[in-house]
Amino acid sequence: MGTTFATRLSRNSRRIALAIALGLGLAACSATYDNHGYVPPAEDLAQVQIGDSREQVAETVGRPATSGVMRDEAWFYTAYRVRNFTYRAPEVIERDIVAISFDAGGRVSNVERFGLEDGQYVQLSRRTTAATVENLGFFQQLLSNFGRINLGDTL
């Protein structure tokens, strides 16, 4: 006896469901990309000349999202592209940084461009928090807090 129409339909629907499940599983493992930041186009940067004022630079290429850390001696334009996998840490695959430096009079003194191949991560702050729990175990820390609780303040 041959197979019935319902049996063939059932087999085909299982195959289609399996193919869809495999396709979705593979799609979930594919990389996604995120773009962050902004760097002015090269033709706009070519218009920035040594000796231009901050206002002229702002009109030509715009103000950056980031300026000098402690002083306003440089403007930094940054853009980077990050590749994300489902099961891996994000990885920066492209980075472009333009630094426009200003002298004491607020005039452009240098325009530099850096990429991922220049490869130095800049740590903006080296401040650390002093440890207040030296040589105390977990239970000692936990039990030492019981005397500090004031139920009158919490009610």
JSON list of C-alpha atoms in Angstrom, two decimals, residues 54-122:
[
{"chain": "A", "resi": 54, "resn": "ARG", "atom": "CA", "xyz": [37.84, 77.31, 17.60]},
{"chain": "A", "resi": 55, "resn": "GLU", "atom": "CA", "xyz": [34.80, 79.07, 16.16]},
{"chain": "A", "resi": 56, "resn": "GLN", "atom": "CA", "xyz": [36.06, 78.54, 12.60]},
{"chain": "A", "resi": 57, "resn": "VAL", "atom": "CA", "xyz": [36.67, 74.85, 13.29]},
{"chain": "A", "resi": 58, "resn": "ALA", "atom": "CA", "xyz": [33.18, 74.54, 14.80]},
{"chain": "A", "resi": 59, "resn": "GLU", "atom": "CA", "xyz": [31.66, 76.08, 11.66]},
{"chain": "A", "resi": 60, "resn": "THR", "atom": "CA", "xyz": [33.73, 73.88, 9.33]},
{"chain": "A", "resi": 61, "resn": "VAL", "atom": "CA", "xyz": [33.47, 70.44, 10.97]},
{"chain": "A", "resi": 62, "resn": "GLY", "atom": "CA", "xyz": [31.23, 70.96, 14.01]},
{"chain": "A", "resi": 63, "resn": "ARG", "atom": "CA", "xyz": [31.90, 70.60, 17.70]},
{"chain": "A", "resi": 64, "resn": "PRO", "atom": "CA", "xyz": [33.00, 67.18, 18.96]},
{"chain": "A", "resi": 65, "resn": "ALA", "atom": "CA", "xyz": [31.32, 65.08, 21.58]},
{"chain": "A", "resi": 66, "resn": "THR", "atom": "CA", "xyz": [34.63, 64.90, 23.50]},
{"chain": "A", "resi": 67, "resn": "SER", "atom": "CA", "xyz": [37.16, 67.62, 24.25]},
{"chain": "A", "resi": 68, "resn": "GLY", "atom": "CA", "xyz": [40.38, 67.66, 26.29]},
{"chain": "A", "resi": 69, "resn": "VAL", "atom": "CA", "xyz": [40.19, 65.76, 29.57]},
{"chain": "A", "resi": 70, "resn": "MET", "atom": "CA", "xyz": [41.22, 68.49, 32.00]},
{"chain": "A", "resi": 71, "resn": "ARG", "atom": "CA", "xyz": [41.69, 71.47, 29.71]},
{"chain": "A", "resi": 72, "resn": "ASP", "atom": "CA", "xyz": [40.12, 72.51, 26.43]},
{"chain": "A", "resi": 73, "resn": "GLU", "atom": "CA", "xyz": [43.42, 72.19, 24.52]},
{"chain": "A", "resi": 74, "resn": "ALA", "atom": "CA", "xyz": [42.21, 69.60, 21.99]},
{"chain": "A", "resi": 75, "resn": "TRP", "atom": "CA", "xyz": [39.03, 68.38, 20.32]},
{"chain": "A", "resi": 76, "resn": "PHE", "atom": "CA", "xyz": [38.64, 64.67, 19.65]},
{"chain": "A", "resi": 77, "resn": "TYR", "atom": "CA", "xyz": [36.33, 63.21, 17.02]},
{"chain": "A", "resi": 78, "resn": "THR", "atom": "CA", "xyz": [36.00, 59.45, 17.41]},
{"chain": "A", "resi": 79, "resn": "ALA", "atom": "CA", "xyz": [34.19, 56.75, 15.45]},
{"chain": "A", "resi": 80, "resn": "TYR", "atom": "CA", "xyz": [34.42, 53.01, 15.81]},
{"chain": "A", "resi": 81, "resn": "ARG", "atom": "CA", "xyz": [32.70, 49.86, 14.62]},
{"chain": "A", "resi": 82, "resn": "VAL", "atom": "CA", "xyz": [32.07, 46.93, 16.97]},
{"chain": "A", "resi": 83, "resn": "ARG", "atom": "CA", "xyz": [31.37, 43.33, 15.95]},
{"chain": "A", "resi": 84, "resn": "ASN", "atom": "CA", "xyz": [29.14, 41.37, 18.34]},
{"chain": "A", "resi": 85, "resn": "PHE", "atom": "CA", "xyz": [28.69, 37.62, 18.42]},
{"chain": "A", "resi": 86, "resn": "THR", "atom": "CA", "xyz": [26.10, 35.94, 20.58]},
{"chain": "A", "resi": 87, "resn": "TYR", "atom": "CA", "xyz": [28.61, 34.05, 22.66]},
{"chain": "A", "resi": 88, "resn": "ARG", "atom": "CA", "xyz": [31.75, 36.24, 22.48]},
{"chain": "A", "resi": 89, "resn": "ALA", "atom": "CA", "xyz": [32.80, 39.56, 23.91]},
{"chain": "A", "resi": 90, "resn": "PRO", "atom": "CA", "xyz": [32.32, 42.54, 21.56]},
{"chain": "A", "resi": 91, "resn": "GLU", "atom": "CA", "xyz": [35.36, 43.32, 19.40]},
{"chain": "A", "resi": 92, "resn": "VAL", "atom": "CA", "xyz": [36.35, 46.72, 17.96]},
{"chain": "A", "resi": 93, "resn": "ILE", "atom": "CA", "xyz": [37.17, 46.10, 14.30]},
{"chain": "A", "resi": 94, "resn": "GLU", "atom": "CA", "xyz": [37.51, 49.69, 13.04]},
{"chain": "A", "resi": 95, "resn": "ARG", "atom": "CA", "xyz": [38.49, 52.87, 14.87]},
{"chain": "A", "resi": 96, "resn": "ASP", "atom": "CA", "xyz": [39.11, 56.38, 13.57]},
{"chain": "A", "resi": 97, "resn": "ILE", "atom": "CA", "xyz": [40.19, 59.27, 15.80]},
{"chain": "A", "resi": 98, "resn": "VAL", "atom": "CA", "xyz": [40.84, 62.84, 14.71]},
{"chain": "A", "resi": 99, "resn": "ALA", "atom": "CA", "xyz": [42.54, 65.14, 17.22]},
{"chain": "A", "resi": 100, "resn": "ILE", "atom": "CA", "xyz": [42.57, 68.89, 16.59]},
{"chain": "A", "resi": 101, "resn": "SER", "atom": "CA", "xyz": [44.97, 70.59, 19.02]},
{"chain": "A", "resi": 102, "resn": "PHE", "atom": "CA", "xyz": [44.77, 74.24, 19.98]},
{"chain": "A", "resi": 103, "resn": "ASP", "atom": "CA", "xyz": [47.49, 76.54, 21.33]},
{"chain": "A", "resi": 104, "resn": "ALA", "atom": "CA", "xyz": [47.10, 78.85, 24.34]},
{"chain": "A", "resi": 105, "resn": "GLY", "atom": "CA", "xyz": [45.44, 81.50, 22.13]},
{"chain": "A", "resi": 106, "resn": "GLY", "atom": "CA", "xyz": [42.72, 79.10, 20.96]},
{"chain": "A", "resi": 107, "resn": "ARG", "atom": "CA", "xyz": [44.17, 78.63, 17.45]},
{"chain": "A", "resi": 108, "resn": "VAL", "atom": "CA", "xyz": [44.65, 75.29, 15.67]},
{"chain": "A", "resi": 109, "resn": "SER", "atom": "CA", "xyz": [48.20, 74.05, 16.17]},
{"chain": "A", "resi": 110, "resn": "ASN", "atom": "CA", "xyz": [47.90, 70.48, 14.85]},
{"chain": "A", "resi": 111, "resn": "VAL", "atom": "CA", "xyz": [45.46, 68.06, 13.19]},
{"chain": "A", "resi": 112, "resn": "GLU", "atom": "CA", "xyz": [46.19, 64.35, 13.65]},
{"chain": "A", "resi": 113, "resn": "ARG", "atom": "CA", "xyz": [44.41, 61.20, 12.58]},
{"chain": "A", "resi": 114, "resn": "PHE", "atom": "CA", "xyz": [44.72, 57.81, 14.31]},
{"chain": "A", "resi": 115, "resn": "GLY", "atom": "CA", "xyz": [43.31, 54.42, 13.42]},
{"chain": "A", "resi": 116, "resn": "LEU", "atom": "CA", "xyz": [42.96, 50.99, 14.93]},
{"chain": "A", "resi": 117, "resn": "GLU", "atom": "CA", "xyz": [46.44, 50.07, 13.69]},
{"chain": "A", "resi": 118, "resn": "ASP", "atom": "CA", "xyz": [47.91, 52.80, 15.91]},
{"chain": "A", "resi": 119, "resn": "GLY", "atom": "CA", "xyz": [46.65, 50.54, 18.66]},
{"chain": "A", "resi": 120, "resn": "GLN", "atom": "CA", "xyz": [47.03, 52.35, 21.94]},
{"chain": "A", "resi": 121, "resn": "TYR", "atom": "CA", "xyz": [44.11, 52.46, 24.32]},
{"chain": "A", "resi": 122, "resn": "VAL", "atom": "CA", "xyz": [43.97, 55.72, 26.21]}
]
